[in-house]
mmCIF file of C-alpha atoms and ligand atoms in Angstrom:
data_model
loop_
_atom_site.group_PDB
_atom_site.id
_atom_site.type_symbol
_atom_site.label_atom_id
_atom_site.label_comp_id
_atom_site.label_asym_id
_atom_site.label_seq_id
_atom_site.Cartn_x
_atom_site.Cartn_y
_atom_site.Cartn_z
ATOM 1 C CA MET P 1 53.632 46.975 69.234
ATOM 2 C CA GLU P 2 54.287 43.519 70.678
ATOM 3 C CA GLY P 3 51.477 41.017 70.144
ATOM 4 C CA ARG P 4 49.487 43.176 67.742
ATOM 5 C CA LYS P 5 47.242 41.450 65.230
ATOM 6 C CA ASN P 6 46.429 43.348 62.060
ATOM 7 C CA SER P 7 42.827 44.348 61.567
ATOM 8 C CA ARG P 8 42.689 42.254 58.406
ATOM 9 C CA THR P 9 43.201 39.110 60.414
ATOM 10 C CA THR P 10 40.232 36.861 60.922
ATOM 11 C CA SER P 11 39.409 37.744 64.463
ATOM 12 C CA ARG P 12 37.204 36.354 67.141
ATOM 13 C CA ASP P 13 36.173 39.736 68.530
ATOM 14 C CA GLY P 14 32.835 40.037 66.776
ATOM 15 C CA THR P 15 33.651 43.087 64.621
ATOM 16 C CA SER P 16 32.312 42.928 61.078
ATOM 17 C CA SER P 17 34.587 42.360 58.099
ATOM 18 C CA THR P 18 33.620 45.796 56.690
ATOM 19 C CA GLU P 19 34.772 47.496 59.872
ATOM 20 C CA LYS P 20 37.965 45.466 59.722
ATOM 21 C CA ARG P 21 38.696 46.440 56.112
ATOM 22 C CA ARG P 22 38.513 50.128 56.988
ATOM 23 C CA ALA P 23 41.149 49.934 59.717
ATOM 24 C CA PRO P 24 44.662 50.864 58.529
ATOM 25 C CA SER P 25 47.028 47.978 57.886
ATOM 26 C CA VAL P 26 50.733 47.945 58.712
ATOM 27 C CA SER P 27 52.987 47.123 55.780
ATOM 28 C CA LEU P 28 56.113 45.008 55.937
ATOM 29 C CA ALA P 29 58.274 48.003 54.937
ATOM 30 C CA GLN P 30 56.787 50.157 57.710
ATOM 31 C CA HIS P 31 57.069 47.445 60.279
ATOM 32 C CA ALA P 32 60.664 46.380 59.603
ATOM 33 C CA GLY P 33 61.637 50.000 58.889
ATOM 34 C CA GLY P 34 60.517 50.856 62.420
ATOM 35 C CA PHE P 35 63.127 48.404 63.680
ATOM 36 C CA ASP P 36 65.865 49.529 61.292
ATOM 37 C CA PRO P 37 65.243 51.665 58.162
ATOM 38 C CA ASP P 38 67.780 49.750 56.049
ATOM 39 C CA LEU P 39 66.266 46.427 57.070
ATOM 40 C CA GLY P 40 62.851 47.785 56.064
ATOM 41 C CA ARG P 41 64.197 48.704 52.612
ATOM 42 C CA LEU P 42 65.917 45.368 52.171
ATOM 43 C CA LEU P 43 62.925 43.266 53.185
ATOM 44 C CA GLU P 44 60.673 45.334 50.940
ATOM 45 C CA ARG P 45 62.999 44.468 48.021
ATOM 46 C CA VAL P 46 62.972 40.772 48.873
ATOM 47 C CA ALA P 47 59.200 40.629 49.352
ATOM 48 C CA GLY P 48 58.711 42.721 46.191
ATOM 49 C CA LEU P 49 59.981 39.768 44.105
ATOM 50 C CA ALA P 50 57.033 37.560 45.097
ATOM 51 C CA PRO P 51 54.609 38.692 42.361
ATOM 52 C CA ARG P 52 57.226 37.974 39.637
ATOM 53 C CA ILE P 53 57.982 34.593 41.187
ATOM 54 C CA ARG P 54 54.333 33.626 41.362
ATOM 55 C CA LYS P 55 53.924 34.595 37.659
ATOM 56 C CA GLU P 56 56.824 32.326 36.641
ATOM 57 C CA LEU P 57 55.693 29.289 38.689
ATOM 58 C CA PRO P 58 53.448 27.823 35.972
ATOM 59 C CA ILE P 59 56.136 28.381 33.350
ATOM 60 C CA ARG P 60 59.472 27.343 34.845
ATOM 61 C CA ARG P 61 58.668 23.820 35.965
ATOM 62 C CA ASP P 62 61.333 21.846 34.113
ATOM 63 C CA PRO P 63 64.624 20.486 35.396
ATOM 64 C CA ALA P 64 67.695 22.572 34.491
ATOM 65 C CA THR P 65 70.742 20.934 32.938
ATOM 66 C CA THR P 66 72.829 21.780 36.030
ATOM 67 C CA ARG P 67 73.440 20.365 39.505
ATOM 68 C CA ASN P 68 74.154 22.364 42.656
ATOM 69 C CA VAL P 69 77.264 21.889 44.854
ATOM 70 C CA TYR P 70 75.464 19.137 46.792
ATOM 71 C CA GLY P 71 75.093 17.174 43.556
ATOM 72 C CA GLU P 72 71.320 17.736 43.408
ATOM 73 C CA GLN P 73 69.591 18.245 40.094
ATOM 74 C CA GLN P 74 68.494 21.885 39.848
ATOM 75 C CA LEU P 75 65.183 23.092 38.422
ATOM 76 C CA GLU P 76 64.925 25.972 35.980
ATOM 77 C CA LEU P 77 63.128 27.712 38.819
ATOM 78 C CA ASP P 78 66.042 27.171 41.247
ATOM 79 C CA VAL P 79 68.453 28.861 38.878
ATOM 80 C CA TRP P 80 66.105 31.661 37.866
ATOM 81 C CA MET P 81 65.110 32.477 41.446
ATOM 82 C CA ASN P 82 68.726 32.467 42.561
ATOM 83 C CA ASP P 83 69.646 35.035 39.899
ATOM 84 C CA LEU P 84 66.540 37.091 40.649
ATOM 85 C CA PHE P 85 67.400 37.377 44.364
ATOM 86 C CA VAL P 86 71.110 37.991 43.783
ATOM 87 C CA ASP P 87 70.365 40.785 41.295
ATOM 88 C CA ALA P 88 67.792 42.376 43.594
ATOM 89 C CA LEU P 89 70.172 42.273 46.536
ATOM 90 C CA ARG P 90 72.932 43.827 44.426
ATOM 91 C CA ASP P 91 70.589 46.543 43.130
ATOM 92 C CA SER P 92 69.509 47.415 46.661
ATOM 93 C CA LYS P 93 73.003 48.827 47.335
ATOM 94 C CA LEU P 94 72.521 47.615 50.894
ATOM 95 C CA VAL P 95 74.401 44.338 50.514
ATOM 96 C CA ALA P 96 78.104 43.433 50.334
ATOM 97 C CA GLN P 97 78.043 39.630 50.027
ATOM 98 C CA VAL P 98 75.510 36.950 49.064
ATOM 99 C CA ALA P 99 75.798 33.177 49.396
ATOM 100 C CA SER P 100 73.140 30.738 48.359
ATOM 101 C CA GLU P 101 72.462 27.038 48.271
ATOM 102 C CA GLU P 102 72.456 27.184 44.507
ATOM 103 C CA MET P 103 75.835 28.948 44.105
ATOM 104 C CA GLY P 104 78.048 27.203 46.670
ATOM 105 C CA HIS P 105 80.335 30.220 46.987
ATOM 106 C CA VAL P 106 80.255 33.681 48.422
ATOM 107 C CA LYS P 107 79.577 36.401 45.852
ATOM 108 C CA GLU P 108 80.707 40.004 46.331
ATOM 109 C CA VAL P 109 77.868 42.259 45.162
ATOM 110 C CA GLY P 110 78.621 45.688 46.590
ATOM 111 C CA ARG P 111 79.622 47.731 49.577
ATOM 112 C CA GLY P 112 76.433 47.736 51.664
ATOM 113 C CA ARG P 113 76.274 46.887 55.379
ATOM 114 C CA PHE P 114 74.465 43.536 55.030
ATOM 115 C CA SER P 115 75.569 40.020 54.015
ATOM 116 C CA VAL P 116 72.757 37.705 52.960
ATOM 117 C CA VAL P 117 72.549 33.899 52.959
ATOM 118 C CA LEU P 118 69.631 32.280 51.197
ATOM 119 C CA ASP P 119 67.944 29.194 49.893
ATOM 120 C CA PRO P 120 66.075 30.770 46.988
ATOM 121 C CA LEU P 121 63.786 27.790 46.461
ATOM 122 C CA ASP P 122 63.433 25.550 49.493
ATOM 123 C CA GLY P 123 61.380 22.434 48.814
ATOM 124 C CA SER P 124 62.028 22.190 45.061
ATOM 125 C CA SER P 125 60.695 18.631 44.838
ATOM 126 C CA ASN P 126 57.319 20.126 45.788
ATOM 127 C CA VAL P 127 57.148 22.228 42.605
ATOM 128 C CA LYS P 128 56.039 19.263 40.482
ATOM 129 C CA SER P 129 53.359 18.158 42.901
ATOM 130 C CA ASN P 130 52.209 21.741 43.682
ATOM 131 C CA ASN P 131 52.896 21.466 47.394
ATOM 132 C CA ILE P 132 54.365 24.097 49.675
ATOM 133 C CA PHE P 133 57.747 25.636 48.956
ATOM 134 C CA GLY P 134 59.397 28.924 49.809
ATOM 135 C CA THR P 135 62.512 31.063 50.135
ATOM 136 C CA ILE P 136 64.615 31.135 53.309
ATOM 137 C CA PHE P 137 67.068 33.962 54.071
ATOM 138 C CA GLY P 138 69.398 35.185 56.815
ATOM 139 C CA ILE P 139 70.877 38.667 57.124
ATOM 140 C CA PHE P 140 74.150 39.623 58.836
ATOM 141 C CA ASP P 141 75.110 43.169 59.658
ATOM 142 C CA ARG P 142 78.731 44.006 58.797
ATOM 143 C CA LYS P 143 79.913 40.377 58.928
ATOM 144 C CA ALA P 144 81.873 38.531 56.296
ATOM 145 C CA LEU P 145 80.508 35.167 55.126
ATOM 146 C CA PRO P 146 80.482 32.422 56.146
ATOM 147 C CA ALA P 147 79.407 33.582 59.594
ATOM 148 C CA ARG P 148 78.100 31.936 62.739
ATOM 149 C CA GLY P 149 74.303 31.861 63.154
ATOM 150 C CA THR P 150 74.465 33.589 66.497
ATOM 151 C CA ASP P 151 75.663 36.719 64.621
ATOM 152 C CA LEU P 152 72.517 36.899 62.469
ATOM 153 C CA PHE P 153 70.864 40.302 62.510
ATOM 154 C CA ALA P 154 67.571 39.061 61.031
ATOM 155 C CA ALA P 155 66.164 36.045 59.232
ATOM 156 C CA GLY P 156 62.961 35.131 57.498
ATOM 157 C CA TYR P 157 61.123 33.285 54.782
ATOM 158 C CA LEU P 158 58.546 33.613 52.048
ATOM 159 C CA ILE P 159 55.966 30.891 51.473
ATOM 160 C CA TYR P 160 54.393 30.536 48.023
ATOM 161 C CA GLY P 161 51.393 28.610 49.262
ATOM 162 C CA PRO P 162 47.682 29.175 48.708
ATOM 163 C CA ALA P 163 48.538 32.647 50.017
ATOM 164 C CA THR P 164 51.963 34.266 49.829
ATOM 165 C CA THR P 165 53.197 34.919 53.350
ATOM 166 C CA PHE P 166 56.335 36.539 54.681
ATOM 167 C CA VAL P 167 57.813 35.885 58.105
ATOM 168 C CA TYR P 168 60.722 37.840 59.460
ATOM 169 C CA ALA P 169 62.485 37.754 62.800
ATOM 170 C CA THR P 170 64.943 39.936 64.635
ATOM 171 C CA ARG P 171 66.298 38.982 68.029
ATOM 172 C CA THR P 172 63.285 40.699 69.612
ATOM 173 C CA GLY P 173 60.421 39.008 67.775
ATOM 174 C CA VAL P 174 58.854 37.125 64.872
ATOM 175 C CA HIS P 175 56.241 38.732 62.655
ATOM 176 C CA GLU P 176 54.070 37.440 59.831
ATOM 177 C CA PHE P 177 52.637 39.261 56.821
ATOM 178 C CA VAL P 178 50.343 38.265 53.961
ATOM 179 C CA GLN P 179 50.335 39.595 50.454
ATOM 180 C CA GLY P 180 47.201 40.981 48.871
ATOM 181 C CA GLY P 181 44.203 43.029 49.695
ATOM 182 C CA ASP P 182 41.840 45.393 47.923
ATOM 183 C CA VAL P 183 43.960 48.494 48.140
ATOM 184 C CA HIS P 184 47.547 47.367 47.561
ATOM 185 C CA PRO P 185 47.438 43.846 46.026
ATOM 186 C CA ASP P 186 51.231 43.506 45.860
ATOM 187 C CA GLU P 187 51.906 44.748 49.354
ATOM 188 C CA PHE P 188 52.462 42.576 52.430
ATOM 189 C CA ALA P 189 50.327 43.508 55.418
ATOM 190 C CA LEU P 190 50.858 42.458 59.016
ATOM 191 C CA ILE P 191 48.899 39.425 60.204
ATOM 192 C CA GLU P 192 50.553 38.791 63.514
ATOM 193 C CA GLU P 193 53.271 40.487 65.499
ATOM 194 C CA GLY P 194 55.443 38.931 68.213
ATOM 195 C CA ILE P 195 54.542 35.322 67.362
ATOM 196 C CA ARG P 196 55.436 32.824 70.089
ATOM 197 C CA LEU P 197 55.403 29.052 69.676
ATOM 198 C CA PRO P 198 52.232 27.762 71.315
ATOM 199 C CA PRO P 199 53.246 26.316 74.706
ATOM 200 C CA LYS P 200 51.908 22.831 74.109
ATOM 201 C CA GLY P 201 53.285 21.547 70.826
ATOM 202 C CA LYS P 202 50.753 19.619 68.676
ATOM 203 C CA LEU P 203 52.808 18.433 65.690
ATOM 204 C CA TYR P 204 55.937 16.514 64.899
ATOM 205 C CA GLY P 205 57.741 15.705 61.677
ATOM 206 C CA ILE P 206 61.028 13.958 60.970
ATOM 207 C CA GLY P 207 62.732 13.657 57.594
ATOM 208 C CA GLY P 208 64.965 10.951 56.218
ATOM 209 C CA HIS P 209 64.352 7.208 56.661
ATOM 210 C CA ARG P 210 63.149 5.628 59.875
ATOM 211 C CA ASP P 211 65.445 2.631 59.388
ATOM 212 C CA LYS P 212 68.432 4.978 59.194
ATOM 213 C CA TRP P 213 67.518 7.214 62.125
ATOM 214 C CA THR P 214 69.846 7.096 65.092
ATOM 215 C CA PRO P 215 68.554 5.269 68.216
ATOM 216 C CA GLU P 216 67.894 8.596 70.016
ATOM 217 C CA VAL P 217 65.717 9.844 67.139
ATOM 218 C CA LYS P 218 63.831 6.559 66.862
ATOM 219 C CA ALA P 219 63.127 6.514 70.594
ATOM 220 C CA PHE P 220 62.027 10.134 70.705
ATOM 221 C CA ALA P 221 59.715 9.724 67.691
ATOM 222 C CA GLY P 222 58.110 6.768 69.516
ATOM 223 C CA GLU P 223 57.608 8.925 72.598
ATOM 224 C CA LEU P 224 55.915 11.696 70.569
ATOM 225 C CA GLU P 225 53.702 9.151 68.810
ATOM 226 C CA ARG P 226 52.615 7.683 72.161
ATOM 227 C CA GLU P 227 51.692 11.201 73.275
ATOM 228 C CA LEU P 228 49.380 11.382 70.257
ATOM 229 C CA MET P 229 51.108 14.306 68.629
ATOM 230 C CA ASN P 230 50.085 14.602 64.984
ATOM 231 C CA LEU P 231 52.570 13.685 62.274
ATOM 232 C CA ARG P 232 53.104 16.310 59.549
ATOM 233 C CA TYR P 233 55.843 16.001 56.975
ATOM 234 C CA GLY P 234 55.585 17.972 53.764
ATOM 235 C CA GLY P 235 59.052 17.799 52.129
ATOM 236 C CA SER P 236 59.936 21.477 52.489
ATOM 237 C CA PHE P 237 61.661 22.751 55.603
ATOM 238 C CA VAL P 238 60.094 26.166 55.280
ATOM 239 C CA GLY P 239 56.551 24.722 55.119
ATOM 240 C CA ASP P 240 57.168 22.175 57.851
ATOM 241 C CA PHE P 241 58.705 24.723 60.196
ATOM 242 C CA ASN P 242 55.910 27.205 59.515
ATOM 243 C CA GLN P 243 53.434 24.638 60.882
ATOM 244 C CA ILE P 244 55.543 24.319 64.021
ATOM 245 C CA LEU P 245 55.597 28.098 64.382
ATOM 246 C CA HIS P 246 51.810 28.190 64.331
ATOM 247 C CA TYR P 247 50.845 24.986 66.158
ATOM 248 C CA GLY P 248 54.002 24.184 68.174
ATOM 249 C CA GLY P 249 55.892 20.914 68.180
ATOM 250 C CA PHE P 250 59.114 19.272 67.025
ATOM 251 C CA PHE P 251 60.599 19.107 63.540
ATOM 252 C CA ALA P 252 63.855 17.420 62.488
ATOM 253 C CA TYR P 253 65.929 16.411 59.578
ATOM 254 C CA PRO P 254 68.109 14.251 61.810
ATOM 255 C CA ALA P 255 71.498 12.612 61.834
ATOM 256 C CA GLN P 256 71.151 9.211 60.134
ATOM 257 C CA VAL P 257 73.462 6.254 60.657
ATOM 258 C CA ASP P 258 74.756 6.619 57.114
ATOM 259 C CA LYS P 259 74.670 10.458 57.143
ATOM 260 C CA PRO P 260 75.805 11.726 60.542
ATOM 261 C CA ALA P 261 75.979 15.348 59.330
ATOM 262 C CA GLY P 262 72.334 15.358 58.233
ATOM 263 C CA LYS P 263 70.982 16.970 55.080
ATOM 264 C CA TYR P 264 70.175 20.575 55.875
ATOM 265 C CA ARG P 265 72.564 23.287 54.847
ATOM 266 C CA LEU P 266 73.712 25.108 57.993
ATOM 267 C CA HIS P 267 73.959 28.554 56.441
ATOM 268 C CA PHE P 268 70.952 28.525 54.114
ATOM 269 C CA GLU P 269 68.396 26.447 56.030
ATOM 270 C CA SER P 270 69.313 25.549 59.630
ATOM 271 C CA ASN P 271 70.707 28.875 60.897
ATOM 272 C CA PRO P 272 67.904 31.132 59.639
ATOM 273 C CA ILE P 273 65.190 28.772 60.862
ATOM 274 C CA ALA P 274 66.867 28.195 64.239
ATOM 275 C CA PHE P 275 67.163 31.962 64.635
ATOM 276 C CA ILE P 276 63.429 32.355 63.975
ATOM 277 C CA ALA P 277 62.606 29.455 66.342
ATOM 278 C CA GLU P 278 64.611 31.037 69.144
ATOM 279 C CA ALA P 279 63.090 34.463 68.543
ATOM 280 C CA ALA P 280 59.672 32.796 68.932
ATOM 281 C CA GLY P 281 60.683 31.231 72.271
ATOM 282 C CA GLY P 282 61.759 27.870 70.859
ATOM 283 C CA ALA P 283 65.119 26.221 70.302
ATOM 284 C CA GLY P 284 67.294 24.616 67.659
ATOM 285 C CA THR P 285 70.006 21.994 68.179
ATOM 286 C CA THR P 286 72.250 19.676 66.175
ATOM 287 C CA GLY P 287 71.934 17.090 68.958
ATOM 288 C CA THR P 288 75.331 18.116 70.297
ATOM 289 C CA GLU P 289 75.187 21.908 70.290
ATOM 290 C CA ARG P 290 72.921 24.900 69.685
ATOM 291 C CA ILE P 291 72.620 25.310 65.913
ATOM 292 C CA LEU P 292 73.420 29.028 66.089
ATOM 293 C CA ASP P 293 76.725 28.250 67.864
ATOM 294 C CA VAL P 294 78.067 25.925 65.175
ATOM 295 C CA ALA P 295 81.414 27.280 63.923
ATOM 296 C CA ALA P 296 81.254 28.447 60.290
ATOM 297 C CA THR P 297 83.917 26.361 58.586
ATOM 298 C CA GLY P 298 82.586 26.330 55.017
ATOM 299 C CA ILE P 299 79.674 27.639 53.042
ATOM 300 C CA ASP P 300 78.436 24.120 52.147
ATOM 301 C CA GLN P 301 78.329 22.674 55.705
ATOM 302 C CA THR P 302 75.379 20.481 56.665
ATOM 303 C CA VAL P 303 74.125 19.765 60.210
ATOM 304 C CA PRO P 304 71.573 17.460 61.810
ATOM 305 C CA THR P 305 68.699 19.815 62.557
ATOM 306 C CA TYR P 306 66.122 19.620 65.374
ATOM 307 C CA VAL P 307 63.895 22.653 66.007
ATOM 308 C CA GLY P 308 60.741 23.411 67.895
ATOM 309 C CA ASN P 309 59.357 24.029 71.344
ATOM 310 C CA ARG P 310 62.099 24.436 73.925
ATOM 311 C CA ASP P 311 60.696 21.793 76.276
ATOM 312 C CA LEU P 312 60.605 19.216 73.476
ATOM 313 C CA ILE P 313 64.155 20.013 72.362
ATOM 314 C CA GLU P 314 65.330 19.666 75.972
ATOM 315 C CA ARG P 315 63.569 16.317 76.327
ATOM 316 C CA PHE P 316 65.152 15.165 73.089
ATOM 317 C CA LEU P 317 68.625 16.276 74.249
ATOM 318 C CA SER P 318 68.242 14.424 77.551
ATOM 319 C CA ARG P 319 68.394 11.179 75.550
ATOM 320 C CA PHE P 320 72.062 11.696 74.602
HETATM 321 P P1 AFP O 401 65.926 22.273 48.455
HETATM 322 O O1 AFP O 401 64.648 22.278 47.737
HETATM 323 O O2 AFP O 401 66.428 23.659 48.753
HETATM 324 O O3 AFP O 401 66.985 21.392 47.838
HETATM 325 O O4 AFP O 401 65.687 21.705 49.963
HETATM 326 C C1 AFP O 401 64.949 20.586 50.189
HETATM 327 C C2 AFP O 401 65.181 20.092 51.611
HETATM 328 O O5 AFP O 401 66.467 20.396 52.089
HETATM 329 C C3 AFP O 401 64.152 20.612 52.611
HETATM 330 O O6 AFP O 401 63.438 21.751 52.269
HETATM 331 C C4 AFP O 401 63.216 19.443 52.817
HETATM 332 O O7 AFP O 401 62.708 19.383 54.104
HETATM 333 C C5 AFP O 401 64.072 18.248 52.497
HETATM 334 O O8 AFP O 401 65.051 18.698 51.561
HETATM 335 C C6 AFP O 401 63.273 17.129 51.921
HETATM 336 O O9 AFP O 401 64.067 16.006 51.882
HETATM 337 P P2 AFP O 401 63.475 14.564 51.545
HETATM 338 O O10 AFP O 401 63.178 14.606 50.072
HETATM 339 O O11 AFP O 401 64.600 13.640 51.899
HETATM 340 O O12 AFP O 401 62.231 14.363 52.352
#
């Protein structure tokens, strides 16, 4: 199945759109279920929440009265989405533990084989401005949380953009799906299977403040600028990484001189995305070690995060 593009994809092969619509599409549940039936069921549950989430987006736009464990003001949507995902994972009967950026602790939800880590709403500051945000998740098989990224069984994300897309990865590949269509509007259909980072990265993006970047980050950013790579920074890791997945390049929320441990949450953001980057042929580093190798010492750890094409990550590391 490697490298397949669904017939609903815009293609360059000259076939008409009517012909394309008639060809059978592969659903997310079928695809992931072919890899592991329980994974198929779990991902179908997760993706099945998207229509409810999209319906609530215009309504739940206000700040909540609470802050998360990182001291950040939560949105009503952060809290609501967290509960929605936790309840769905519990109801699936496939999950034992859940931990999320919004809870700050590990929650026992049943006796299933999976443990799930998630950032229910990644890019919450983009809600107000109607820019890209999404949900990031990582799935462990029979592992207690917190666990090391290298033990992930699968990872993925949803993007609530102009279209709702779903990307999932296992160690053997990264696959993308889009929601909608004439026949099953709520279903996710395969767009591209076995995605690889394009060999020549086009984009770069670096979060934080240039004045606070470490000398290695400043120097490398200068190098990428001189090579005329295009700057893209959108304020949501999931959206920014998704661009790297499709166009190739380098994305970082780096160590800063006043924040050496960076901003991104190891378990909820950096590990799942580094897992996807590696499964697509790329790499992820903290600047001192592979992200997926970082020892799991606490559920609220943060790490400097650099992901993207392997050659760019290696060039960046050669500066240390
Ligand atoms: P949350 O919305 O889950 O808090 O995550 C936001 C985030 O960690 C990441 O998605 C963005 O890339 C980054 O913060 C944006 O940070 P800046 O506001 O400093 O650019």
